[in-house]
mmCIF file of C-alpha atoms and ligand atoms in Angstrom:
data_model
loop_
_atom_site.group_PDB
_atom_site.id
_atom_site.type_symbol
_atom_site.label_atom_id
_atom_site.label_comp_id
_atom_site.label_asym_id
_atom_site.label_seq_id
_atom_site.Cartn_x
_atom_site.Cartn_y
_atom_site.Cartn_z
ATOM 1 C CA ASN A 1 114.503 -21.321 -154.872
ATOM 2 C CA ASN A 2 111.792 -21.973 -157.272
ATOM 3 C CA THR A 3 111.271 -25.668 -156.757
ATOM 4 C CA MET A 4 109.253 -27.912 -154.550
ATOM 5 C CA LYS A 5 109.745 -31.379 -153.598
ATOM 6 C CA VAL A 6 107.024 -34.080 -154.583
ATOM 7 C CA SER A 7 106.570 -34.983 -150.900
ATOM 8 C CA ASP A 8 105.861 -31.408 -149.927
ATOM 9 C CA LEU A 9 103.670 -30.656 -152.783
ATOM 10 C CA ALA A 10 101.686 -33.633 -152.020
ATOM 11 C CA MET A 11 101.391 -32.721 -148.558
ATOM 12 C CA GLU A 12 100.157 -29.242 -149.343
ATOM 13 C CA MET A 13 97.271 -30.622 -151.320
ATOM 14 C CA GLY A 14 96.334 -33.255 -148.718
ATOM 15 C CA LEU A 15 97.526 -36.188 -150.858
ATOM 16 C CA LYS A 16 99.741 -39.025 -150.234
ATOM 17 C CA ALA A 17 103.192 -38.709 -152.138
ATOM 18 C CA PRO A 18 102.540 -41.931 -154.031
ATOM 19 C CA GLN A 19 99.299 -40.703 -155.465
ATOM 20 C CA LEU A 20 101.061 -37.648 -156.775
ATOM 21 C CA VAL A 21 103.958 -39.589 -158.158
ATOM 22 C CA LYS A 22 101.447 -41.829 -159.977
ATOM 23 C CA VAL A 23 99.778 -38.863 -161.613
ATOM 24 C CA LEU A 24 103.347 -37.427 -162.440
ATOM 25 C CA MET A 25 104.231 -40.812 -164.249
ATOM 26 C CA LYS A 26 100.988 -40.681 -166.028
ATOM 27 C CA ASN A 27 102.092 -37.336 -167.532
ATOM 28 C CA GLY A 28 105.412 -38.548 -168.377
ATOM 29 C CA VAL A 29 107.525 -37.196 -165.310
ATOM 30 C CA MET A 30 109.567 -39.960 -164.012
ATOM 31 C CA ALA A 31 109.085 -38.859 -160.213
ATOM 32 C CA ASN A 32 109.979 -40.033 -156.920
ATOM 33 C CA MET A 33 109.080 -38.547 -153.577
ATOM 34 C CA ASN A 34 112.143 -36.705 -153.277
ATOM 35 C CA MET A 35 112.518 -35.179 -156.542
ATOM 36 C CA ASP A 36 112.560 -31.435 -156.927
ATOM 37 C CA LEU A 37 109.640 -30.127 -159.232
ATOM 38 C CA ASP A 38 109.872 -26.869 -161.287
ATOM 39 C CA PHE A 39 106.842 -24.409 -161.515
ATOM 40 C CA ASP A 40 106.082 -25.450 -165.084
ATOM 41 C CA THR A 41 105.678 -29.139 -164.228
ATOM 42 C CA ILE A 42 103.719 -28.271 -160.746
ATOM 43 C CA ALA A 43 101.280 -26.060 -162.782
ATOM 44 C CA LEU A 44 100.713 -28.688 -165.265
ATOM 45 C CA ILE A 45 99.916 -31.355 -162.723
ATOM 46 C CA VAL A 46 97.957 -29.865 -160.008
ATOM 47 C CA PRO A 47 94.915 -29.055 -161.999
ATOM 48 C CA GLU A 48 94.565 -32.787 -161.988
ATOM 49 C CA PHE A 49 93.661 -32.611 -158.298
ATOM 50 C CA GLY A 50 91.618 -29.301 -158.587
ATOM 51 C CA TRP A 51 94.338 -26.887 -157.631
ATOM 52 C CA GLU A 52 95.944 -24.120 -159.652
ATOM 53 C CA ALA A 53 99.591 -23.219 -159.232
ATOM 54 C CA GLN A 54 100.517 -19.765 -158.658
ATOM 55 C CA ASN A 55 104.259 -18.742 -158.917
ATOM 56 C CA VAL A 56 104.872 -16.415 -155.866
ATOM 57 C CA PHE A 57 108.483 -17.141 -156.215
ATOM 58 C CA LYS A 58 108.966 -15.342 -159.350
ATOM 59 C CA THR A 59 112.482 -14.137 -160.038
ATOM 60 C CA ALA A 60 113.266 -11.131 -162.012
ATOM 61 C CA ASP A 61 115.054 -13.427 -164.558
ATOM 62 C CA ALA A 62 111.892 -15.654 -164.890
ATOM 63 C CA VAL A 63 109.593 -12.464 -165.524
ATOM 64 C CA ALA A 64 112.099 -11.083 -168.274
ATOM 65 C CA GLU A 65 112.136 -14.502 -169.781
ATOM 66 C CA GLU A 66 108.379 -15.103 -169.694
ATOM 67 C CA THR A 67 107.731 -11.347 -171.064
ATOM 68 C CA ALA A 68 110.366 -11.834 -173.917
ATOM 69 C CA PHE A 69 108.967 -10.984 -177.264
ATOM 70 C CA GLY A 70 109.775 -11.029 -180.857
ATOM 71 C CA GLU A 71 109.994 -14.443 -182.668
ATOM 72 C CA LEU A 72 111.106 -16.509 -179.838
ATOM 73 C CA ASN A 73 111.138 -19.715 -181.769
ATOM 74 C CA ALA A 74 112.825 -18.409 -184.939
ATOM 75 C CA GLU A 75 115.720 -20.415 -186.212
ATOM 76 C CA ALA A 76 118.930 -20.115 -184.154
ATOM 77 C CA VAL A 77 121.888 -18.865 -186.225
ATOM 78 C CA ILE A 78 125.705 -18.883 -185.491
ATOM 79 C CA ARG A 79 126.903 -15.753 -183.674
ATOM 80 C CA PRO A 80 130.387 -14.621 -183.076
ATOM 81 C CA PRO A 81 132.282 -16.176 -180.317
ATOM 82 C CA VAL A 82 133.347 -14.069 -177.250
ATOM 83 C CA VAL A 83 137.012 -14.378 -176.168
ATOM 84 C CA THR A 84 138.827 -13.342 -172.837
ATOM 85 C CA VAL A 85 142.540 -12.775 -172.876
ATOM 86 C CA MET A 86 144.084 -14.166 -169.751
ATOM 87 C CA GLY A 87 147.590 -14.815 -168.347
ATOM 88 C CA HIS A 88 150.402 -13.575 -166.267
ATOM 89 C CA VAL A 89 151.476 -10.149 -165.717
ATOM 90 C CA ASP A 90 153.945 -8.720 -168.407
ATOM 91 C CA HIS A 91 153.207 -11.746 -170.550
ATOM 92 C CA GLY A 92 151.547 -9.459 -173.342
ATOM 93 C CA LYS A 93 147.851 -9.498 -172.842
ATOM 94 C CA THR A 94 147.284 -5.705 -173.511
ATOM 95 C CA SER A 95 149.856 -5.959 -176.491
ATOM 96 C CA LEU A 96 147.986 -9.217 -178.052
ATOM 97 C CA LEU A 97 144.665 -7.395 -177.834
ATOM 98 C CA ASP A 98 146.216 -4.475 -179.463
ATOM 99 C CA ALA A 99 147.613 -6.576 -182.158
ATOM 100 C CA ILE A 100 144.373 -8.366 -182.691
ATOM 101 C CA ARG A 101 142.637 -4.932 -183.006
ATOM 102 C CA ASN A 102 144.952 -4.137 -185.846
ATOM 103 C CA ALA A 103 144.364 -7.335 -187.403
ATOM 104 C CA ASP A 104 140.424 -6.244 -188.029
ATOM 105 C CA VAL A 105 139.988 -6.181 -191.897
ATOM 106 C CA ALA A 106 137.077 -3.930 -191.422
ATOM 107 C CA ALA A 107 139.120 -1.256 -189.583
ATOM 108 C CA GLY A 108 140.542 -0.111 -192.848
ATOM 109 C CA GLU A 109 137.182 0.163 -194.575
ATOM 110 C CA ALA A 110 135.499 2.104 -192.010
ATOM 111 C CA GLY A 111 138.728 4.139 -191.232
ATOM 112 C CA GLY A 112 137.301 4.707 -187.649
ATOM 113 C CA ILE A 113 139.337 4.970 -184.573
ATOM 114 C CA THR A 114 138.589 2.246 -182.306
ATOM 115 C CA GLN A 115 137.094 3.364 -179.103
ATOM 116 C CA HIS A 116 137.429 1.817 -175.736
ATOM 117 C CA ILE A 117 134.263 0.527 -174.717
ATOM 118 C CA GLY A 118 135.244 -2.599 -172.911
ATOM 119 C CA ALA A 119 134.976 -5.026 -175.888
ATOM 120 C CA TYR A 120 135.595 -4.957 -179.595
ATOM 121 C CA SER A 121 134.981 -7.148 -182.652
ATOM 122 C CA VAL A 122 137.207 -7.943 -185.319
ATOM 123 C CA LYS A 123 136.391 -9.159 -188.843
ATOM 124 C CA ILE A 124 138.846 -11.820 -190.083
ATOM 125 C CA GLU A 125 139.484 -12.449 -193.622
ATOM 126 C CA ASP A 126 136.940 -14.764 -194.262
ATOM 127 C CA GLY A 127 134.137 -12.149 -192.948
ATOM 128 C CA ASN A 128 133.611 -13.846 -189.813
ATOM 129 C CA LEU A 129 133.622 -11.661 -186.666
ATOM 130 C CA ILE A 130 135.069 -12.473 -183.383
ATOM 131 C CA THR A 131 134.539 -10.411 -180.182
ATOM 132 C CA PHE A 132 137.222 -9.874 -177.683
ATOM 133 C CA LEU A 133 136.487 -8.505 -174.050
ATOM 134 C CA ASP A 134 139.110 -5.606 -173.787
ATOM 135 C CA THR A 135 139.724 -6.023 -170.033
ATOM 136 C CA PRO A 136 142.414 -8.182 -169.932
ATOM 137 C CA GLY A 137 143.190 -10.476 -166.708
ATOM 138 C CA HIS A 138 141.327 -13.048 -165.014
ATOM 139 C CA GLU A 139 139.983 -10.463 -162.295
ATOM 140 C CA ALA A 140 137.366 -9.396 -164.674
ATOM 141 C CA PHE A 141 136.627 -13.035 -165.665
ATOM 142 C CA THR A 142 136.263 -14.090 -162.029
ATOM 143 C CA ALA A 143 134.152 -11.015 -161.022
ATOM 144 C CA MET A 144 131.758 -11.857 -163.690
ATOM 145 C CA ARG A 145 131.469 -15.438 -162.917
ATOM 146 C CA ALA A 146 130.989 -14.660 -159.150
ATOM 147 C CA ARG A 147 127.819 -12.948 -160.600
ATOM 148 C CA GLY A 148 126.969 -16.155 -162.432
ATOM 149 C CA ALA A 149 127.590 -14.436 -165.739
ATOM 150 C CA ASN A 150 129.426 -16.331 -168.323
ATOM 151 C CA ALA A 151 130.292 -13.699 -170.922
ATOM 152 C CA THR A 152 133.151 -15.772 -172.223
ATOM 153 C CA ASP A 153 133.108 -18.581 -174.901
ATOM 154 C CA ILE A 154 136.860 -19.052 -175.388
ATOM 155 C CA ALA A 155 139.828 -18.265 -173.299
ATOM 156 C CA ILE A 156 143.097 -17.189 -174.719
ATOM 157 C CA ILE A 157 145.801 -18.130 -172.395
ATOM 158 C CA VAL A 158 148.803 -15.897 -172.929
ATOM 159 C CA VAL A 159 152.454 -17.074 -172.046
ATOM 160 C CA ALA A 160 155.595 -15.411 -172.740
ATOM 161 C CA ALA A 161 157.914 -17.764 -174.503
ATOM 162 C CA ASP A 162 160.870 -16.687 -172.769
ATOM 163 C CA ASP A 163 159.395 -16.604 -169.317
ATOM 164 C CA GLY A 164 157.302 -19.895 -169.230
ATOM 165 C CA MET A 165 154.705 -20.771 -166.760
ATOM 166 C CA MET A 166 153.866 -18.337 -163.878
ATOM 167 C CA PRO A 167 151.395 -18.470 -161.057
ATOM 168 C CA GLN A 168 148.896 -16.221 -162.774
ATOM 169 C CA THR A 169 149.237 -18.743 -165.926
ATOM 170 C CA GLN A 170 147.984 -21.517 -163.639
ATOM 171 C CA GLU A 171 145.049 -19.442 -162.245
ATOM 172 C CA ALA A 172 144.060 -18.416 -165.608
ATOM 173 C CA VAL A 173 144.244 -22.238 -166.629
ATOM 174 C CA ASN A 174 142.130 -23.288 -163.611
ATOM 175 C CA HIS A 175 139.606 -20.423 -164.446
ATOM 176 C CA ALA A 176 139.020 -21.385 -167.787
ATOM 177 C CA LYS A 177 138.612 -25.172 -166.605
ATOM 178 C CA ALA A 178 136.105 -24.149 -163.669
ATOM 179 C CA ALA A 179 134.124 -22.267 -166.134
ATOM 180 C CA GLY A 180 134.027 -25.148 -168.704
ATOM 181 C CA VAL A 181 135.541 -22.707 -171.527
ATOM 182 C CA PRO A 182 137.867 -24.193 -174.126
ATOM 183 C CA MET A 183 141.146 -22.776 -174.413
ATOM 184 C CA ILE A 184 143.857 -21.618 -176.780
ATOM 185 C CA VAL A 185 147.395 -21.033 -175.647
ATOM 186 C CA ALA A 186 149.087 -18.092 -177.084
ATOM 187 C CA VAL A 187 152.673 -18.588 -176.940
ATOM 188 C CA ASN A 188 153.905 -14.908 -177.027
ATOM 189 C CA LYS A 189 157.221 -13.081 -177.542
ATOM 190 C CA MET A 190 158.432 -15.616 -180.098
ATOM 191 C CA ASP A 191 160.787 -12.816 -181.391
ATOM 192 C CA LYS A 192 162.728 -12.878 -178.403
ATOM 193 C CA PRO A 193 166.206 -14.747 -178.480
ATOM 194 C CA GLY A 194 165.215 -16.679 -175.391
ATOM 195 C CA ALA A 195 161.832 -17.899 -176.755
ATOM 196 C CA ASN A 196 161.306 -21.469 -175.962
ATOM 197 C CA PRO A 197 157.608 -22.743 -177.013
ATOM 198 C CA ASP A 198 158.701 -26.382 -176.175
ATOM 199 C CA ARG A 199 159.260 -25.785 -172.516
ATOM 200 C CA ILE A 200 155.824 -23.978 -172.227
ATOM 201 C CA LYS A 201 154.160 -26.978 -173.871
ATOM 202 C CA GLN A 202 155.822 -29.251 -171.229
ATOM 203 C CA GLN A 203 154.760 -27.129 -168.256
ATOM 204 C CA LEU A 204 151.071 -26.776 -169.582
ATOM 205 C CA THR A 205 151.168 -30.608 -170.101
ATOM 206 C CA GLU A 206 151.670 -31.021 -166.300
ATOM 207 C CA LEU A 207 148.502 -28.892 -165.845
ATOM 208 C CA GLU A 208 146.746 -31.368 -168.320
ATOM 209 C CA VAL A 209 146.837 -28.739 -171.010
ATOM 210 C CA VAL A 210 148.336 -31.008 -173.618
ATOM 211 C CA PRO A 211 149.148 -29.664 -177.056
ATOM 212 C CA GLU A 212 147.338 -31.427 -180.141
ATOM 213 C CA GLU A 213 150.610 -32.364 -181.821
ATOM 214 C CA TRP A 214 151.550 -34.357 -178.545
ATOM 215 C CA GLY A 215 147.978 -35.967 -178.671
ATOM 216 C CA GLY A 216 146.165 -33.691 -176.473
ATOM 217 C CA ASN A 217 143.327 -31.228 -177.636
ATOM 218 C CA THR A 218 144.632 -27.795 -177.079
ATOM 219 C CA ILE A 219 145.747 -25.568 -179.735
ATOM 220 C CA PHE A 220 148.955 -23.908 -179.014
ATOM 221 C CA CYS A 221 149.889 -20.567 -181.225
ATOM 222 C CA GLU A 222 153.235 -19.208 -181.458
ATOM 223 C CA VAL A 223 152.805 -15.350 -181.733
ATOM 224 C CA SER A 224 154.498 -12.113 -181.410
ATOM 225 C CA ALA A 225 152.090 -9.483 -180.341
ATOM 226 C CA LEU A 226 155.052 -7.061 -180.885
ATOM 227 C CA LYS A 227 156.057 -8.188 -184.306
ATOM 228 C CA LYS A 228 152.364 -9.024 -185.062
ATOM 229 C CA THR A 229 153.293 -12.476 -186.209
ATOM 230 C CA GLY A 230 150.933 -15.226 -185.973
ATOM 231 C CA ILE A 231 148.033 -13.425 -185.123
ATOM 232 C CA LYS A 232 145.879 -14.177 -188.211
ATOM 233 C CA GLU A 233 146.566 -17.822 -187.726
ATOM 234 C CA MET A 234 145.546 -17.686 -183.950
ATOM 235 C CA LEU A 235 142.277 -15.953 -185.045
ATOM 236 C CA GLU A 236 141.750 -18.667 -187.692
ATOM 237 C CA GLN A 237 142.111 -21.111 -184.546
ATOM 238 C CA VAL A 238 139.543 -19.269 -182.707
ATOM 239 C CA LYS A 239 137.107 -19.531 -185.507
ATOM 240 C CA LEU A 240 137.627 -23.068 -185.751
ATOM 241 C CA LEU A 241 136.998 -23.514 -181.919
ATOM 242 C CA ALA A 242 133.807 -21.410 -182.349
ATOM 243 C CA GLU A 243 132.569 -23.590 -185.196
ATOM 244 C CA VAL A 244 133.038 -26.767 -182.941
ATOM 245 C CA ALA A 245 131.296 -25.038 -180.099
ATOM 246 C CA GLU A 246 128.263 -24.052 -182.389
ATOM 247 C CA LEU A 247 127.542 -21.056 -180.670
ATOM 248 C CA LYS A 248 123.998 -20.252 -181.745
ATOM 249 C CA ALA A 249 121.494 -17.349 -181.036
ATOM 250 C CA ASN A 250 118.126 -15.984 -182.131
ATOM 251 C CA PRO A 251 118.610 -12.783 -183.357
ATOM 252 C CA LYS A 252 114.849 -12.046 -184.046
ATOM 253 C CA ARG A 253 113.830 -12.286 -180.261
ATOM 254 C CA SER A 254 114.250 -9.313 -177.566
ATOM 255 C CA GLY A 255 117.839 -8.847 -176.326
ATOM 256 C CA THR A 256 119.595 -10.386 -173.593
ATOM 257 C CA GLY A 257 123.144 -10.267 -172.116
ATOM 258 C CA ILE A 258 125.609 -9.009 -169.753
ATOM 259 C CA VAL A 259 127.138 -5.603 -168.643
ATOM 260 C CA ILE A 260 130.692 -5.470 -169.469
ATOM 261 C CA GLU A 261 131.653 -2.171 -168.244
ATOM 262 C CA ALA A 262 129.454 0.791 -166.880
ATOM 263 C CA LYS A 263 130.280 4.399 -165.594
ATOM 264 C CA MET A 264 128.798 7.788 -165.331
ATOM 265 C CA GLU A 265 129.981 10.375 -167.767
ATOM 266 C CA LYS A 266 129.568 14.041 -167.581
ATOM 267 C CA GLY A 267 127.116 15.375 -170.188
ATOM 268 C CA LYS A 268 125.863 11.769 -170.938
ATOM 269 C CA GLY A 269 124.832 10.121 -167.664
ATOM 270 C CA PRO A 270 125.097 6.477 -167.099
ATOM 271 C CA VAL A 271 126.993 4.917 -169.965
ATOM 272 C CA ALA A 272 127.156 1.057 -170.162
ATOM 273 C CA THR A 273 128.635 -1.483 -172.409
ATOM 274 C CA LEU A 274 126.486 -4.364 -173.265
ATOM 275 C CA LEU A 275 127.678 -7.827 -174.545
ATOM 276 C CA VAL A 276 124.262 -9.055 -176.329
ATOM 277 C CA LYS A 277 124.329 -13.034 -175.566
ATOM 278 C CA ASP A 278 120.934 -13.682 -177.330
ATOM 279 C CA GLY A 279 118.327 -11.596 -179.565
ATOM 280 C CA THR A 280 118.769 -8.001 -180.655
ATOM 281 C CA VAL A 281 118.812 -4.540 -178.953
ATOM 282 C CA GLU A 282 117.291 -1.625 -180.632
ATOM 283 C CA VAL A 283 117.030 1.944 -179.860
ATOM 284 C CA GLY A 284 113.789 3.091 -178.200
ATOM 285 C CA GLN A 285 113.241 -0.346 -176.281
ATOM 286 C CA TYR A 286 112.841 -0.734 -172.623
ATOM 287 C CA ILE A 287 115.852 -2.360 -170.645
ATOM 288 C CA VAL A 288 116.710 -3.408 -167.404
ATOM 289 C CA ALA A 289 120.486 -3.559 -166.449
ATOM 290 C CA GLY A 290 120.999 -5.346 -163.096
ATOM 291 C CA THR A 291 118.684 -3.488 -160.919
ATOM 292 C CA MET A 292 118.613 -0.391 -163.070
ATOM 293 C CA LYS A 293 115.882 0.313 -165.725
ATOM 294 C CA GLY A 294 115.989 2.636 -168.362
ATOM 295 C CA ARG A 295 115.083 3.305 -172.008
ATOM 296 C CA VAL A 296 117.687 2.820 -175.073
ATOM 297 C CA ARG A 297 118.559 6.276 -175.817
ATOM 298 C CA SER A 298 121.392 5.510 -178.202
ATOM 299 C CA LEU A 299 123.843 2.700 -179.099
ATOM 300 C CA THR A 300 127.325 3.158 -180.288
ATOM 301 C CA ASN A 301 129.673 0.321 -181.508
ATOM 302 C CA ASP A 302 133.220 -0.231 -181.062
ATOM 303 C CA LYS A 303 134.223 1.979 -183.932
ATOM 304 C CA GLY A 304 132.398 4.837 -182.462
ATOM 305 C CA GLU A 305 129.533 4.801 -184.810
ATOM 306 C CA ARG A 306 125.945 5.185 -183.996
ATOM 307 C CA ILE A 307 123.951 2.438 -184.763
ATOM 308 C CA GLN A 308 120.171 1.416 -184.365
ATOM 309 C CA SER A 309 120.537 -2.070 -183.303
ATOM 310 C CA VAL A 310 123.044 -4.585 -181.886
ATOM 311 C CA GLY A 311 122.662 -8.362 -182.260
ATOM 312 C CA PRO A 312 124.011 -11.422 -180.610
ATOM 313 C CA GLY A 313 127.689 -11.993 -179.902
ATOM 314 C CA LEU A 314 128.480 -8.129 -180.357
ATOM 315 C CA PRO A 315 129.166 -5.148 -177.948
ATOM 316 C CA ALA A 316 127.848 -1.719 -177.989
ATOM 317 C CA GLU A 317 127.584 1.132 -175.594
ATOM 318 C CA VAL A 318 124.237 2.250 -174.499
ATOM 319 C CA LEU A 319 122.649 5.410 -173.130
ATOM 320 C CA GLY A 320 119.415 5.836 -171.333
ATOM 321 C CA LEU A 321 119.742 3.891 -167.884
ATOM 322 C CA GLU A 322 118.593 5.567 -164.976
ATOM 323 C CA ALA A 323 121.736 4.745 -163.062
ATOM 324 C CA VAL A 324 124.997 2.799 -163.346
ATOM 325 C CA PRO A 325 124.896 -0.996 -163.278
ATOM 326 C CA ALA A 326 127.537 -3.245 -162.431
ATOM 327 C CA ALA A 327 129.931 -5.005 -164.460
ATOM 328 C CA GLY A 328 128.651 -8.534 -164.777
ATOM 329 C CA ASP A 329 125.028 -7.629 -164.255
ATOM 330 C CA LYS A 330 122.651 -9.423 -166.580
ATOM 331 C CA PHE A 331 120.489 -7.154 -168.825
ATOM 332 C CA ASP A 332 117.382 -7.703 -170.508
ATOM 333 C CA ILE A 333 115.206 -5.809 -173.025
ATOM 334 C CA VAL A 334 111.631 -5.911 -171.937
ATOM 335 C CA LYS A 335 108.295 -5.183 -173.753
ATOM 336 C CA ASP A 336 107.155 -1.931 -172.072
ATOM 337 C CA GLU A 337 107.586 0.219 -169.071
ATOM 338 C CA ASP A 338 105.608 -1.721 -166.420
ATOM 339 C CA THR A 339 107.729 -4.793 -167.128
ATOM 340 C CA ALA A 340 110.756 -2.782 -166.835
ATOM 341 C CA ASN A 341 109.386 -1.426 -163.398
ATOM 342 C CA GLU A 342 108.489 -5.208 -162.406
ATOM 343 C CA VAL A 343 112.010 -6.828 -163.363
ATOM 344 C CA SER A 344 114.003 -3.742 -161.852
ATOM 345 C CA THR A 345 111.766 -3.976 -158.258
ATOM 346 C CA LEU A 346 112.177 -7.739 -158.083
ATOM 347 C CA ARG A 347 116.060 -7.426 -158.764
ATOM 348 C CA LYS A 348 116.320 -4.835 -156.024
ATOM 349 C CA GLU A 349 114.407 -6.920 -153.653
ATOM 350 C CA GLN A 350 116.597 -10.047 -154.641
ATOM 351 C CA ALA A 351 119.603 -8.290 -154.197
ATOM 352 C CA GLU A 352 118.573 -6.661 -150.746
ATOM 353 C CA LYS A 353 117.751 -10.221 -149.512
ATOM 354 C CA ALA A 354 121.369 -11.432 -150.900
ATOM 355 C CA ALA A 355 122.845 -8.414 -149.026
ATOM 356 C CA THR A 356 121.024 -9.108 -145.691
ATOM 357 C CA THR A 357 121.865 -12.873 -145.831
ATOM 358 C CA PRO A 358 124.572 -13.435 -143.177
ATOM 359 C CA ASN A 359 126.671 -15.711 -145.323
ATOM 360 C CA ALA A 360 126.472 -13.709 -148.437
ATOM 361 C CA LYS A 361 129.833 -13.499 -149.873
ATOM 362 C CA MET A 362 131.310 -9.966 -149.979
ATOM 363 C CA SER A 363 134.637 -8.958 -151.112
ATOM 364 C CA LEU A 364 136.902 -6.591 -149.631
ATOM 365 C CA GLU A 365 136.134 -3.853 -151.961
ATOM 366 C CA ASP A 366 132.298 -4.163 -151.143
ATOM 367 C CA ILE A 367 132.906 -3.637 -147.456
ATOM 368 C CA PHE A 368 135.477 -0.618 -147.985
ATOM 369 C CA ALA A 369 132.958 0.763 -150.357
ATOM 370 C CA LYS A 370 130.141 0.545 -147.535
ATOM 371 C CA VAL A 371 132.252 2.531 -144.879
HETATM 372 P P1 GDP B 1 150.313 -7.647 -169.923
HETATM 373 O O1 GDP B 1 150.754 -7.302 -168.524
HETATM 374 O O2 GDP B 1 150.102 -8.946 -169.844
HETATM 375 O O3 GDP B 1 149.080 -6.831 -170.461
HETATM 376 O O4 GDP B 1 151.578 -7.149 -170.824
HETATM 377 P P2 GDP B 1 151.886 -6.150 -171.684
HETATM 378 O O5 GDP B 1 151.187 -6.192 -173.015
HETATM 379 O O6 GDP B 1 151.872 -4.798 -171.129
HETATM 380 O O7 GDP B 1 153.284 -6.389 -172.122
HETATM 381 C C1 GDP B 1 154.365 -6.325 -171.181
HETATM 382 C C2 GDP B 1 155.588 -6.092 -171.797
HETATM 383 O O8 GDP B 1 156.028 -7.005 -172.818
HETATM 384 C C3 GDP B 1 155.610 -4.665 -172.684
HETATM 385 O O9 GDP B 1 156.881 -4.014 -172.418
HETATM 386 C C4 GDP B 1 155.433 -5.175 -174.044
HETATM 387 O O10 GDP B 1 155.927 -4.291 -174.921
HETATM 388 C C5 GDP B 1 156.383 -6.384 -174.095
HETATM 389 N N1 GDP B 1 155.798 -7.458 -175.232
HETATM 390 C C6 GDP B 1 154.494 -7.768 -175.236
HETATM 391 N N2 GDP B 1 154.423 -8.573 -176.273
HETATM 392 C C7 GDP B 1 155.541 -8.825 -176.724
HETATM 393 C C8 GDP B 1 156.276 -9.450 -177.746
HETATM 394 O O11 GDP B 1 155.698 -10.208 -178.570
HETATM 395 N N3 GDP B 1 157.394 -9.350 -178.005
HETATM 396 C C9 GDP B 1 158.347 -8.626 -177.190
HETATM 397 N N4 GDP B 1 159.826 -8.635 -177.532
HETATM 398 N N5 GDP B 1 157.938 -7.990 -176.232
HETATM 399 C C10 GDP B 1 156.524 -7.871 -175.947
HETATM 400 MG MG1 MG B 2 147.978 -5.247 -169.496
#
């Protein structure tokens, strides 16, 4: 923890807390004795008492952030939204992801075959891009959130029109709500004779997911992943929701984001799919993904094309890491090899500490992997 209580800091400097509070107030910090001060505030205030602050609690993320480079204060621009598709088994998540991929107007232009890299972007008719995480299901979503990684901006909850709300539908809604991520409900399988979208609207209203036409604020889109109907309209709604959310990023700073997938591949070594959340990643730069460091040897987009750089809101497959990071790991581009070593070492120490903390959460898989 990188903060310190006002009363503790006062004691460290041999002062009475009110003396410190007074100086904090003078500097515009409305402090009280129990308030937690962050390092920057402490560093600003202690010279007034003849001290100098040294941050011994440096976290890997803080170092990565401090050493970020490029035009850090450049104006932020709108970035593509990142969307996750969730819902009950067999309600059509995979089919919907396929149908969306087919709706990509750029796919025809490039004539390329889309690669499976764990995420893909589609260009809609007005030229805007939308990125989809290609691993359906809330497992991936939950796993990432457990690591503190929030890769998703918008959730599409798929419900089969002939089947209705199911336990995993509820779970998906709960996950999206817990993450504070706006939702769109895709009422799928509208081509089926038993399709009953009104029943789904009723059921979801009970979960306080109320359709706009009933006075709520959730968009329900009627689609058929099989017949590919309603897909364009749904993508249009995703775009509108993204506009409201004003998702912005600065493409001129060093890249940072999340590992979506990673594996070892014969002849290639560690291969990771990165989703850039801010900044730009370029070939040749030093990178730390989770605890693993490396240098970006190549970047490949979701169309299988070699690219020199990848900007915010977009995925790319990267080669050049020393080992395989975990899905959900944060990654950062850093300015040089020394910084890469420092960030990677700090992350390794943090990971070790977390692993030896008795109440650290451990999944069954982790336990099975260790024995
Ligand atoms: P997932 O488990 O949620 O990924 O569901 P899938 O995409 O694998 O779909 C489950 C089944 O439903 C498959 O047999 C699909 O062909 C079928 N299916 C998916 N979407 C539709 C649709 O819009 N209409 C119809 N009739 N069947 C669909
Ligand atoms: Mg599936």
